[in-house]
């Protein structure tokens, strides 16, 4: 049934007007409304789907279609559940079928959790004339043979839907390596500063490796705030021409940042917009009035003209869209208000994306404004959407002396908590994965970007923090990922919870070759069980390819996956290959343990500080004798966790009667970019140990009434590294000759 704005209804009679081996076409005659409806039923882009296209035309002048039913059905014996909230369009997943509206807006309902009713409705508010106009298509699909092998229930249906979506969505030709001026180039932006950044990246990355970024985005700061997205010519006197020309010499396309909802006064002042008579809506959050982005509003039209104009002028290879309200209740704007206003706003955004893609169909679009979570059908308009990133850069979680490791943990805590709500392939998601803005080893961070399944590698580099070998690693990693792109699809979560400091991982399921990426977010060793092979009928050998190349074991037909022990903060990438004639020889690392003769730690009664205000606190002492293994590098690590202010803790260490030099690293003041602070606060004290260091005395002082304190050893063992393959780009290794180990001397314990 289709309904006009005046609530007139169509008749219910349907006539079969075309019948072929590949499609059926039905038409519904015009009733009093003067509207005709055509349904085209055909197999979809993949073998596991049927599509129902709905077309409309008016036989008596132009009319606006307010509502139309796309599919109403009862599937006896099959329950369905909804995967998201309207008016964003989300599919229904059933026991053996999935169905949905191939449009970013729509209403897919099941009549209750597990019900066998399916209702797909669209509210297009589209004006139609005598020409047939496509309203939307509904799709019904089922698991395809060979897809989701070994999965059951909801996981199998999710995989079936993702497989279908991947067959119709926009996809890049290759994995995109992208970088951005946000964070890495000081503001205010200027032509000189951007060119200097490009030059530093060229010297460090391109000149050394021959590789450069596919796209380079000029972020917030290029526009004059009292113009509608025009250039700030004082700081960019030549607009973006010199920047674009310089990038072109490196084989890189220019990217540009814009804000459809004008959420950044530095980029566009909303008071100026309002004074110019643009359609505005109240938003709050310190922004006051912001522009309405509904289709056809003056602001939306001119924004599109500007974006398309820049795409044409500079040959843009990338466009990021940042901030947009999803609802407008101002009736004078000429669109429905309330929840239904989402249709008009989504249509406005879709028109911009389509307009830019008409200039460059291969443009790497990065719209961060599609919803949270977004309708999966946005992937018909853009190759990438914002995933569950949590924030720009969540502050570190999981105490580690290397802040970059804690940033990885923080990102994965947020991502793994919400990723199931993003019903789209992981290779279409973007979560600001590689952010080298603090000192530390970035290699595990880069590997985790691949491990999460990213085909859009969003990077932010302070070039002075990158060593020459870091650029080598990045280039090698991107080459490997591009060569193995066909296997890097739909990364499935498994393992524990990083917020509990448990090992966790991601698996890329493929009948020919499974890939695993696993990580330990904690200083103590952790064990993780790999899922079994996707193809359970064949034996598969498992090989570690990062941080070193080595045999890991064999999975026999139908058997569970391997069990791995991960060292402190260790990230490991593995692959499966057809089993060789003989089982692989797996090197067993030697057991390592330091001997310790010591009593329990003592809580000292003396006040932490002689001042009255700081007389309360925890003062802990521990002493004894330590017997270190021969030939092994080791480090003493003392952790203090507590409330804010724990960074004021102090530690003194005596080794064999001499005072040791203690390195202090705290979570306080470390770089992050998030609304909420980390719920964890810590301070690490580390001391390198020599074989001659036997006796030890440790004293820790914390200016808090209670704190958790733990004492550990960590170091590295010698390891072997197999030669790289001759016929393929190798996965880069990291400290391949060293295997990390740790030992808990005093487990993390609360002291008061």
XYZ file of C-alpha atoms in Angstrom:
752
model
C 0.000 0.000 0.000
C 1.262 3.497 -0.883
C -0.099 6.606 0.782
C -0.087 10.160 -0.474
C 0.405 13.196 1.704
C -3.375 13.471 1.728
C -3.676 9.895 3.020
C -5.290 8.635 -0.221
C -4.744 4.909 -0.752
C -3.956 2.706 -3.713
C -5.973 -0.302 -4.700
C -4.808 -3.836 -3.950
C -5.037 -5.483 -7.386
C -1.795 -6.685 -8.985
C -1.210 -7.766 -12.595
C 1.700 -9.850 -13.872
C 3.028 -7.904 -16.870
C 6.393 -9.589 -17.471
C 7.661 -13.079 -16.789
C 11.179 -14.307 -17.525
C 13.818 -16.670 -16.204
C 15.541 -13.845 -14.341
C 12.677 -11.653 -13.142
C 8.951 -11.082 -12.656
C 7.243 -7.691 -12.981
C 3.909 -6.846 -11.368
C 1.910 -3.630 -11.594
C -0.803 -2.211 -9.402
C -3.300 -0.084 -11.281
C -3.912 3.523 -10.319
C -6.812 4.134 -7.971
C -8.287 7.388 -6.795
C -4.793 8.562 -5.884
C -3.612 8.501 -9.473
C -0.503 6.504 -8.512
C 0.707 3.292 -10.104
C 3.094 0.895 -8.378
C 5.422 -1.576 -10.079
C 7.189 -4.462 -8.338
C 10.213 -6.070 -9.970
C 11.197 -9.410 -8.419
C 14.627 -10.785 -9.353
C 17.623 -12.584 -7.926
C 20.093 -10.265 -6.210
C 23.765 -9.602 -6.801
C 24.687 -12.821 -4.994
C 23.185 -16.277 -5.337
C 21.574 -16.165 -1.915
C 19.043 -13.363 -2.355
C 15.870 -12.160 -4.035
C 15.207 -8.436 -4.490
C 11.830 -6.711 -4.644
C 12.145 -3.311 -6.311
C 9.256 -0.880 -5.830
C 8.675 1.765 -8.503
C 6.005 4.477 -8.525
C 4.610 6.940 -11.058
C 1.741 9.410 -11.150
C -0.780 9.437 -13.976
C -2.213 12.849 -13.130
C 0.392 15.482 -12.313
C 3.232 15.416 -9.826
C 2.471 14.001 -6.377
C 4.377 13.338 -3.154
C 4.454 9.738 -1.889
C 4.436 9.838 1.915
C 4.443 6.135 2.792
C 4.706 2.864 0.929
C 4.847 -0.738 2.045
C 7.659 -2.651 0.383
C 7.097 -6.130 1.793
C 4.568 -7.666 4.168
C 4.962 -11.377 4.841
C 4.484 -14.168 7.318
C 7.154 -16.862 7.301
C 5.620 -19.712 9.235
C 8.058 -21.425 11.560
C 10.776 -18.787 11.201
C 11.343 -16.193 13.899
C 12.935 -12.803 13.205
C 14.572 -10.182 15.367
C 15.251 -6.517 14.714
C 18.855 -5.346 14.574
C 18.412 -1.580 14.912
C 15.973 1.240 15.463
C 14.012 3.066 12.761
C 14.002 5.439 11.001
C 17.541 4.245 10.229
C 17.160 1.149 8.074
C 18.402 -2.097 9.632
C 17.773 -5.665 8.422
C 15.757 -8.340 10.158
C 17.686 -11.531 10.911
C 15.712 -14.741 11.162
C 16.360 -18.393 11.813
C 17.055 -19.159 8.155
C 16.356 -15.873 6.328
C 17.299 -12.225 6.478
C 15.413 -9.327 4.940
C 15.740 -5.580 4.775
C 15.310 -2.352 2.839
C 18.227 -1.395 0.617
C 17.978 2.218 1.675
C 19.564 4.182 4.507
C 16.129 5.075 5.930
C 13.185 2.777 6.504
C 11.218 0.727 8.982
C 11.865 -2.999 9.236
C 9.783 -4.597 11.971
C 9.178 -8.169 13.044
C 6.061 -7.683 15.133
C 7.935 -8.681 18.289
C 11.121 -10.545 19.140
C 11.115 -13.945 17.452
C 7.833 -13.312 15.620
C 7.264 -14.744 12.164
C 5.909 -11.467 10.731
C 7.946 -9.232 8.419
C 6.993 -5.650 7.616
C 9.186 -3.374 5.494
C 7.903 0.189 5.111
C 9.387 3.303 3.531
C 8.390 6.959 4.041
C 10.116 8.576 1.076
C 8.270 11.918 0.842
C 9.311 11.721 -2.810
C 7.707 13.736 -5.564
C 6.859 11.582 -8.594
C 5.589 12.360 -12.062
C 4.753 10.376 -15.180
C 8.144 8.621 -15.310
C 8.661 5.482 -13.228
C 10.659 6.368 -10.093
C 12.465 3.801 -7.948
C 11.437 4.184 -4.299
C 13.534 1.424 -2.737
C 14.317 -2.266 -2.967
C 13.624 -4.921 -0.377
C 15.855 -7.968 -0.205
C 15.311 -11.451 1.209
C 18.319 -13.717 1.568
C 19.580 -16.935 3.113
C 22.960 -18.539 3.931
C 24.943 -19.442 0.848
C 26.799 -22.731 0.579
C 30.337 -22.340 1.869
C 29.574 -19.100 3.729
C 29.519 -19.259 7.506
C 30.752 -22.852 7.623
C 30.946 -23.970 11.227
C 28.815 -21.094 12.500
C 25.430 -21.637 14.079
C 22.300 -19.628 14.770
C 22.593 -15.852 14.867
C 26.288 -15.902 13.923
C 25.513 -17.858 10.762
C 22.745 -15.457 9.736
C 24.919 -12.448 10.467
C 27.616 -13.893 8.226
C 25.031 -14.554 5.493
C 23.850 -10.947 5.595
C 27.398 -9.578 5.642
C 28.264 -11.738 2.648
C 25.296 -10.313 0.743
C 26.060 -6.740 1.770
C 29.662 -7.171 0.676
C 28.426 -8.200 -2.775
C 26.479 -4.952 -3.322
C 28.389 -2.328 -1.323
C 30.947 0.160 -2.597
C 34.470 -1.225 -2.245
C 37.907 0.264 -2.883
C 40.205 -1.333 -5.414
C 42.842 -1.742 -2.728
C 43.433 -1.055 0.955
C 43.638 2.719 1.372
C 46.545 4.228 3.311
C 45.414 7.643 4.533
C 46.844 10.393 6.691
C 45.481 13.639 8.119
C 46.645 16.994 9.466
C 44.466 16.675 12.601
C 46.765 16.430 15.661
C 49.909 16.145 13.535
C 50.051 19.692 12.088
C 49.899 22.597 14.566
C 46.931 24.934 14.308
C 46.164 27.408 12.976
C 46.711 25.553 9.726
C 48.565 27.343 6.985
C 49.914 26.564 3.564
C 53.474 26.573 4.889
C 52.731 24.262 7.811
C 50.911 21.736 5.648
C 53.669 21.758 3.022
C 56.268 21.279 5.758
C 54.367 18.247 7.054
C 54.166 16.738 3.579
C 57.899 17.320 3.156
C 58.682 15.614 6.471
C 56.525 12.638 5.499
C 58.200 12.501 2.094
C 61.682 12.411 3.614
C 60.795 9.827 6.225
C 58.425 7.561 4.311
C 58.579 8.009 0.537
C 62.313 8.541 0.073
C 63.097 5.504 2.217
C 60.407 3.027 1.100
C 59.070 4.253 -2.249
C 55.584 4.183 -0.751
C 53.387 7.126 0.176
C 49.837 7.712 1.290
C 46.950 7.255 -1.112
C 45.220 10.298 0.369
C 46.252 13.233 2.555
C 43.492 15.215 4.261
C 43.641 18.902 5.119
C 41.497 18.880 8.244
C 39.806 21.650 10.262
C 41.391 25.053 9.745
C 41.389 25.656 5.978
C 38.026 27.470 5.745
C 37.068 31.056 6.547
C 34.558 30.797 9.427
C 32.420 33.648 8.060
C 31.866 32.132 4.668
C 30.086 29.027 3.484
C 33.090 26.712 3.305
C 35.318 29.059 1.336
C 39.086 29.246 1.748
C 40.859 31.199 4.466
C 43.087 33.101 2.034
C 45.225 34.864 4.654
C 46.779 31.547 5.660
C 46.156 29.822 2.321
C 46.886 32.625 -0.165
C 47.004 30.170 -3.062
C 44.055 28.185 -1.736
C 45.008 24.488 -1.840
C 46.722 24.476 -5.223
C 50.360 24.199 -4.017
C 49.402 21.449 -1.578
C 47.515 19.540 -4.252
C 50.387 19.900 -6.721
C 52.942 18.718 -4.168
C 50.852 15.672 -3.305
C 50.424 14.838 -6.983
C 54.199 14.491 -7.376
C 54.032 11.774 -4.703
C 51.092 9.957 -6.320
C 48.731 11.110 -3.571
C 45.233 12.594 -3.841
C 44.142 15.535 -1.722
C 41.520 14.979 0.975
C 39.343 17.602 2.625
C 37.480 17.950 5.921
C 33.992 19.506 6.064
C 31.246 19.585 8.697
C 27.662 19.209 7.395
C 26.256 20.221 10.780
C 28.807 22.985 11.407
C 29.977 21.590 14.710
C 33.264 23.507 14.854
C 33.224 27.336 15.142
C 36.807 27.470 13.875
C 35.548 26.073 10.571
C 32.199 27.882 10.309
C 30.501 30.286 12.717
C 26.851 29.423 13.238
C 25.985 32.970 14.301
C 27.153 34.094 10.868
C 25.052 31.382 9.213
C 21.982 32.451 11.162
C 22.522 36.106 10.255
C 22.637 35.109 6.581
C 19.204 33.488 6.834
C 20.142 29.811 6.584
C 17.758 27.233 8.086
C 18.884 26.624 11.674
C 17.811 24.361 14.515
C 18.529 24.479 18.263
C 21.161 21.959 19.296
C 22.809 22.933 22.577
C 26.135 21.393 23.629
C 27.663 24.849 23.423
C 26.839 25.184 19.730
C 23.523 27.034 20.038
C 21.871 27.028 16.614
C 23.257 24.715 13.925
C 22.211 24.360 10.278
C 19.569 21.889 9.138
C 20.908 19.441 6.556
C 17.554 18.205 5.249
C 17.384 17.656 1.502
C 16.541 20.848 -0.356
C 17.346 23.361 2.378
C 19.483 26.279 1.287
C 22.394 25.174 3.470
C 22.275 21.590 2.167
C 22.150 22.739 -1.465
C 25.049 25.157 -1.110
C 27.091 22.687 0.958
C 26.694 20.135 -1.818
C 27.695 22.690 -4.444
C 30.820 23.552 -2.476
C 31.819 19.913 -1.847
C 31.254 18.924 -5.473
C 33.101 22.039 -6.603
C 36.164 21.164 -4.524
C 36.027 17.563 -5.737
C 36.121 18.835 -9.306
C 38.672 21.625 -8.722
C 41.220 19.527 -6.836
C 40.389 16.027 -8.028
C 39.717 15.036 -4.431
C 40.573 11.481 -3.470
C 39.059 11.744 -0.004
C 36.347 13.657 1.854
C 35.653 13.487 5.573
C 32.286 14.709 6.885
C 32.254 15.450 10.602
C 29.174 16.173 12.787
C 25.542 16.402 11.747
C 22.307 16.424 13.823
C 19.967 13.580 12.863
C 16.724 15.296 13.804
C 15.065 18.659 13.127
C 11.768 19.772 14.693
C 11.486 23.109 12.880
C 8.341 22.730 10.749
C 9.023 25.836 8.646
C 11.938 24.075 6.935
C 9.458 22.186 4.775
C 10.212 18.639 5.903
C 8.488 16.314 8.394
C 9.466 16.920 12.003
C 10.282 14.454 14.773
C 11.769 11.076 13.981
C 10.579 11.281 10.391
C 12.864 14.261 9.787
C 15.668 11.681 9.649
C 14.458 10.685 6.179
C 15.017 14.203 4.839
C 18.369 14.637 6.591
C 19.648 11.263 5.407
C 18.515 12.146 1.888
C 20.459 15.404 2.099
C 23.619 13.573 3.116
C 23.131 10.867 0.478
C 22.837 13.512 -2.232
C 26.180 15.019 -1.205
C 27.901 11.617 -1.259
C 26.412 10.804 -4.655
C 27.399 14.202 -6.037
C 31.020 13.833 -4.980
C 31.209 10.265 -6.269
C 29.913 11.453 -9.636
C 33.164 13.428 -9.934
C 35.429 10.625 -8.671
C 33.747 7.212 -8.286
C 36.846 5.898 -6.477
C 36.922 8.647 -3.834
C 37.592 7.413 -0.295
C 34.588 8.866 1.509
C 34.826 9.065 5.298
C 31.411 10.201 6.559
C 31.342 10.200 10.354
C 27.717 11.373 10.275
C 25.733 8.288 9.235
C 24.533 7.334 12.728
C 25.963 5.528 15.701
C 25.472 2.765 14.785
C 24.659 3.569 11.162
C 22.328 1.768 8.825
C 24.406 -0.857 6.994
C 22.877 0.380 3.748
C 25.041 3.498 3.878
C 27.627 1.226 2.285
C 25.696 1.617 -0.965
C 26.702 5.309 -0.826
C 30.185 5.201 0.713
C 32.953 2.587 0.967
C 33.645 3.442 4.620
C 31.762 4.565 7.727
C 32.779 5.403 11.270
C 32.866 2.295 13.453
C 32.519 2.037 17.247
C 35.612 4.111 17.949
C 34.356 5.421 21.288
C 35.920 8.827 20.669
C 38.706 10.330 18.606
C 41.356 8.713 20.809
C 40.142 7.164 24.088
C 42.586 7.576 26.947
C 44.678 4.524 27.732
C 43.338 1.475 29.543
C 45.276 -1.451 30.949
C 48.456 -0.212 32.645
C 51.565 -0.531 30.510
C 54.888 1.331 30.665
C 54.388 1.994 26.927
C 51.393 4.350 26.565
C 50.772 3.223 22.977
C 49.926 -0.283 24.229
C 47.377 1.200 26.634
C 45.866 3.169 23.737
C 45.433 -0.093 21.805
C 43.642 -1.633 24.775
C 41.375 1.391 25.192
C 40.354 1.307 21.533
C 39.666 -2.419 21.617
C 37.612 -2.180 24.815
C 35.226 0.236 23.130
C 35.325 -1.452 19.750
C 34.707 -4.983 21.000
C 31.890 -3.850 23.293
C 29.868 -2.353 20.432
C 31.077 -3.952 17.215
C 28.165 -6.403 17.009
C 25.808 -3.412 16.642
C 27.643 -2.390 13.459
C 26.033 -4.845 11.057
C 28.522 -4.384 8.253
C 31.839 -5.879 7.161
C 34.745 -4.877 9.379
C 36.684 -3.853 6.268
C 34.159 -1.021 5.793
C 34.727 0.420 9.281
C 37.110 3.193 10.285
C 38.215 3.764 13.879
C 41.303 6.050 13.786
C 43.505 3.025 14.371
C 47.084 4.290 13.909
C 47.851 7.353 16.024
C 51.556 7.920 16.651
C 51.326 11.069 18.747
C 53.186 9.852 21.842
C 56.591 8.180 22.237
C 56.558 4.400 22.123
C 56.621 1.380 19.817
C 53.893 1.763 17.201
C 54.253 -1.582 15.423
C 51.669 -3.499 17.471
C 49.241 -0.606 16.962
C 49.659 -0.862 13.193
C 49.269 -4.650 13.250
C 46.056 -4.363 15.279
C 44.603 -2.078 12.599
C 45.006 -4.953 10.150
C 43.829 -7.435 12.781
C 40.552 -5.548 13.282
C 39.944 -5.819 9.556
C 40.568 -2.303 8.295
C 40.714 -1.498 4.588
C 40.875 2.215 5.376
C 44.066 2.710 7.350
C 43.593 6.071 8.994
C 46.913 7.370 10.322
C 48.086 10.353 12.344
C 51.860 10.767 12.605
C 54.143 13.144 14.399
C 57.074 12.503 12.135
C 59.685 13.202 14.816
C 58.384 10.174 16.750
C 58.923 7.787 13.817
C 62.241 5.972 13.443
C 63.505 4.956 9.973
C 62.719 1.304 10.687
C 59.162 2.315 11.642
C 58.554 3.591 8.115
C 60.029 0.350 6.748
C 57.614 -1.609 8.912
C 54.588 0.428 7.811
C 55.420 0.000 4.134
C 55.948 -3.753 4.492
C 52.726 -4.158 6.479
C 50.663 -2.291 3.878
C 52.211 -4.337 1.056
C 51.350 -7.566 2.848
C 47.789 -6.412 3.599
C 47.149 -5.347 0.015
C 48.468 -8.640 -1.315
C 46.252 -10.575 1.124
C 43.152 -8.369 0.945
C 40.884 -11.206 -0.162
C 41.488 -12.955 3.185
C 41.028 -9.841 5.336
C 37.230 -9.866 5.421
C 34.843 -9.865 8.390
C 37.103 -10.086 11.421
C 35.272 -12.123 14.074
C 35.923 -11.520 17.751
C 36.952 -14.285 20.105
C 38.732 -14.666 23.415
C 38.374 -12.650 26.586
C 37.705 -9.068 27.538
C 40.566 -6.576 27.376
C 39.011 -4.479 30.152
C 39.573 -7.495 32.420
C 43.158 -7.786 31.131
C 42.334 -11.031 29.340
C 43.795 -12.151 26.028
C 41.542 -11.569 23.040
C 41.646 -11.808 19.293
C 40.114 -11.556 15.839
C 39.710 -14.253 13.218
C 39.330 -13.940 9.454
C 37.468 -17.032 8.322
C 38.271 -18.354 4.857
C 38.024 -21.943 3.577
C 41.468 -21.722 1.986
C 43.335 -19.816 4.679
C 42.293 -18.602 8.108
C 44.042 -15.652 9.737
C 44.188 -14.855 13.458
C 45.318 -11.760 15.310
C 45.624 -12.199 19.087
C 46.838 -9.909 21.827
C 47.690 -9.917 25.527
C 46.904 -6.486 27.060
C 48.619 -7.235 30.376
C 52.079 -7.745 31.871
C 51.332 -11.294 33.043
C 51.256 -14.204 30.543
C 47.825 -15.080 29.210
C 46.485 -18.177 27.455
C 44.051 -17.961 24.548
C 42.299 -20.714 22.592
C 42.092 -20.178 18.849
C 38.818 -21.107 17.117
C 38.959 -24.177 14.920
C 39.621 -23.953 11.194
C 36.867 -22.741 8.866
C 37.296 -25.865 6.772
C 36.894 -28.651 9.363
C 37.397 -31.489 6.883
C 41.118 -30.887 6.350
C 44.122 -30.796 8.622
C 45.674 -27.334 8.774
C 49.115 -26.269 9.899
C 49.227 -23.048 11.888
C 52.135 -20.664 11.465
C 53.051 -17.525 13.337
C 53.911 -14.687 10.939
C 54.257 -11.885 13.529
C 56.214 -10.918 15.587
C 58.375 -13.708 14.190
C 57.943 -16.502 11.657
C 57.621 -19.925 13.272
C 55.510 -23.066 13.298
C 52.728 -22.951 15.905
C 51.108 -26.375 15.523
C 48.501 -28.349 13.618
C 44.701 -28.422 13.736
C 43.451 -31.904 12.896
C 40.179 -32.335 10.959
C 37.240 -31.399 13.169
C 39.513 -30.624 16.117
C 39.437 -27.421 18.156
C 41.996 -24.728 17.531
C 45.364 -24.382 19.190
C 45.978 -23.017 22.654
C 48.595 -20.264 22.774
C 50.455 -18.646 25.649
C 51.052 -14.959 25.029
C 53.842 -13.054 26.712
C 53.418 -9.619 28.282
C 51.757 -7.140 25.901
C 52.379 -9.534 23.041
C 50.525 -9.242 19.717
C 50.666 -12.297 17.452
C 49.426 -12.793 13.871
C 48.950 -16.349 12.585
C 47.820 -18.102 9.424
C 46.647 -21.591 8.519
C 48.001 -23.478 5.520
C 47.335 -26.976 4.137
C 48.988 -29.564 6.349
C 52.374 -30.836 5.266
C 53.149 -34.542 5.152
C 54.875 -34.346 8.506
C 53.575 -32.399 11.513
C 55.430 -29.126 12.048
C 58.198 -28.965 14.599
C 57.147 -26.435 17.197
C 59.923 -24.893 19.235
C 59.086 -24.951 22.933
C 60.448 -21.901 24.741
C 62.508 -22.788 27.790
C 60.895 -22.381 31.166
C 62.231 -19.268 32.830
C 61.826 -18.334 36.458
C 63.782 -16.182 38.825
C 64.324 -17.437 42.339
C 63.080 -15.203 45.141
C 63.734 -15.440 48.865
C 61.605 -12.841 50.617
C 58.854 -12.467 53.125
C 55.597 -10.661 52.394
C 55.600 -6.885 51.786
C 55.383 -4.786 54.958
C 53.045 -1.874 55.434
C 55.106 0.856 57.139
C 53.485 2.875 59.883
C 55.395 6.109 59.221
C 53.385 8.831 57.502
C 54.019 9.279 53.818
C 54.627 12.998 54.258
C 55.320 15.072 57.364
C 52.756 17.688 56.301
C 49.295 17.506 57.843
C 47.450 17.524 54.526
C 49.408 14.556 53.196
C 49.860 12.528 56.343
C 47.504 9.837 55.112
C 48.755 7.369 52.587
C 50.218 3.964 51.857
C 53.882 3.201 52.457
C 55.032 -0.261 51.508
C 58.408 -1.988 51.846
C 59.609 -5.309 50.445
C 63.088 -6.815 50.542
C 64.811 -10.102 49.841
C 67.182 -11.956 47.555
C 66.699 -12.411 43.820
C 68.304 -15.133 41.679
C 68.095 -14.150 37.995
C 68.387 -16.720 35.187
C 71.611 -16.699 33.206
C 71.830 -14.822 29.927
C 68.416 -13.192 30.071
C 67.651 -9.497 29.994
C 65.258 -8.553 32.753
C 63.615 -5.523 34.271
C 61.922 -4.926 37.604
C 58.458 -3.373 37.167
C 56.474 -1.929 40.070
C 52.883 -0.872 39.415
C 50.774 1.447 41.553
C 47.083 1.845 40.655
C 44.673 4.160 42.398
C 42.554 7.254 42.109
C 43.586 10.412 40.338
C 46.721 11.758 41.918
C 48.447 8.377 41.931
C 51.094 9.990 39.725
C 52.481 11.611 42.894
C 53.595 8.190 44.120
C 57.291 7.655 44.751
C 59.537 4.608 44.736
C 63.056 3.841 45.916
C 64.898 0.659 44.932
C 68.177 -0.605 46.404
C 70.007 -3.368 44.486
C 72.914 -5.133 46.187
C 73.265 -2.204 48.556
C 73.291 0.561 45.937
C 70.454 2.891 45.022
C 69.143 2.067 41.574
C 68.013 4.573 38.993
C 64.233 4.287 38.781
C 62.284 5.310 35.673
C 58.817 6.619 36.442
C 56.011 6.493 33.860
C 52.484 7.574 34.706
C 49.154 7.700 32.891
C 48.670 11.301 33.966
C 49.263 13.864 31.239
C 49.523 11.325 28.424
C 48.003 12.182 25.062
C 44.407 11.289 24.334
C 41.386 12.957 22.758
C 38.151 11.933 24.428
C 35.282 13.465 26.350
C 35.654 11.009 29.216
C 38.908 10.385 31.105
C 40.189 6.874 31.580
C 38.687 5.107 34.621
C 42.161 3.747 35.343
C 45.079 5.697 36.813
C 48.531 4.251 37.266
C 52.224 4.805 37.793
C 54.978 2.404 36.748
C 58.444 2.319 38.269
C 60.960 0.302 36.235
C 64.561 -0.658 36.957
C 66.867 -2.667 34.637
C 68.497 -5.605 36.407
C 71.973 -7.060 36.049
C 72.960 -10.672 36.745
C 74.893 -9.450 39.786
C 71.852 -7.812 41.362
C 71.013 -10.210 44.196
C 69.583 -8.408 47.168
C 66.799 -5.879 46.745
C 64.943 -3.386 48.888
C 61.842 -1.709 47.488
C 59.924 1.100 49.147
C 56.775 2.581 47.617
C 54.979 5.664 48.922
C 51.465 6.540 47.727
C 49.707 9.745 48.779
C 46.310 8.048 48.895
C 44.429 6.127 51.552
C 44.388 3.009 49.403
C 46.111 1.744 46.290
C 46.821 -1.449 44.385
C 50.472 -2.412 44.142
C 52.031 -5.218 42.099
C 55.667 -6.174 41.455
C 56.835 -8.023 38.332
C 59.844 -9.094 36.340
C 59.846 -8.941 32.575
C 62.430 -9.480 29.897
C 63.236 -11.326 26.705
C 64.467 -14.787 25.711
C 66.336 -15.645 22.549
C 64.088 -16.852 19.741
C 64.522 -18.093 16.171
C 62.904 -16.639 13.080
C 62.124 -18.713 9.987
C 63.099 -17.300 6.569
C 60.478 -15.259 4.678
C 58.509 -16.776 1.788
C 60.059 -16.461 -1.671
C 56.834 -15.907 -3.593
C 54.994 -13.257 -1.589
C 55.375 -10.038 0.352
C 56.275 -11.117 3.896
C 54.510 -9.883 6.984
C 57.067 -7.638 8.722
C 58.530 -8.920 11.959
C 59.341 -7.089 15.182
C 62.223 -8.045 17.460
C 61.961 -11.503 15.934
C 65.051 -12.748 17.766
C 63.466 -12.010 21.162
C 60.542 -13.666 22.936
C 58.998 -11.698 25.784
C 58.486 -13.254 29.206
C 57.348 -12.071 32.620
C 57.028 -13.297 36.175
C 54.821 -12.035 38.958
C 56.812 -11.436 42.133
C 53.941 -9.878 44.070
C 50.455 -10.023 42.516
C 48.444 -6.838 42.290
C 46.967 -6.340 45.746
C 44.973 -3.648 47.499
C 46.784 -1.905 50.356
C 45.152 0.537 52.780
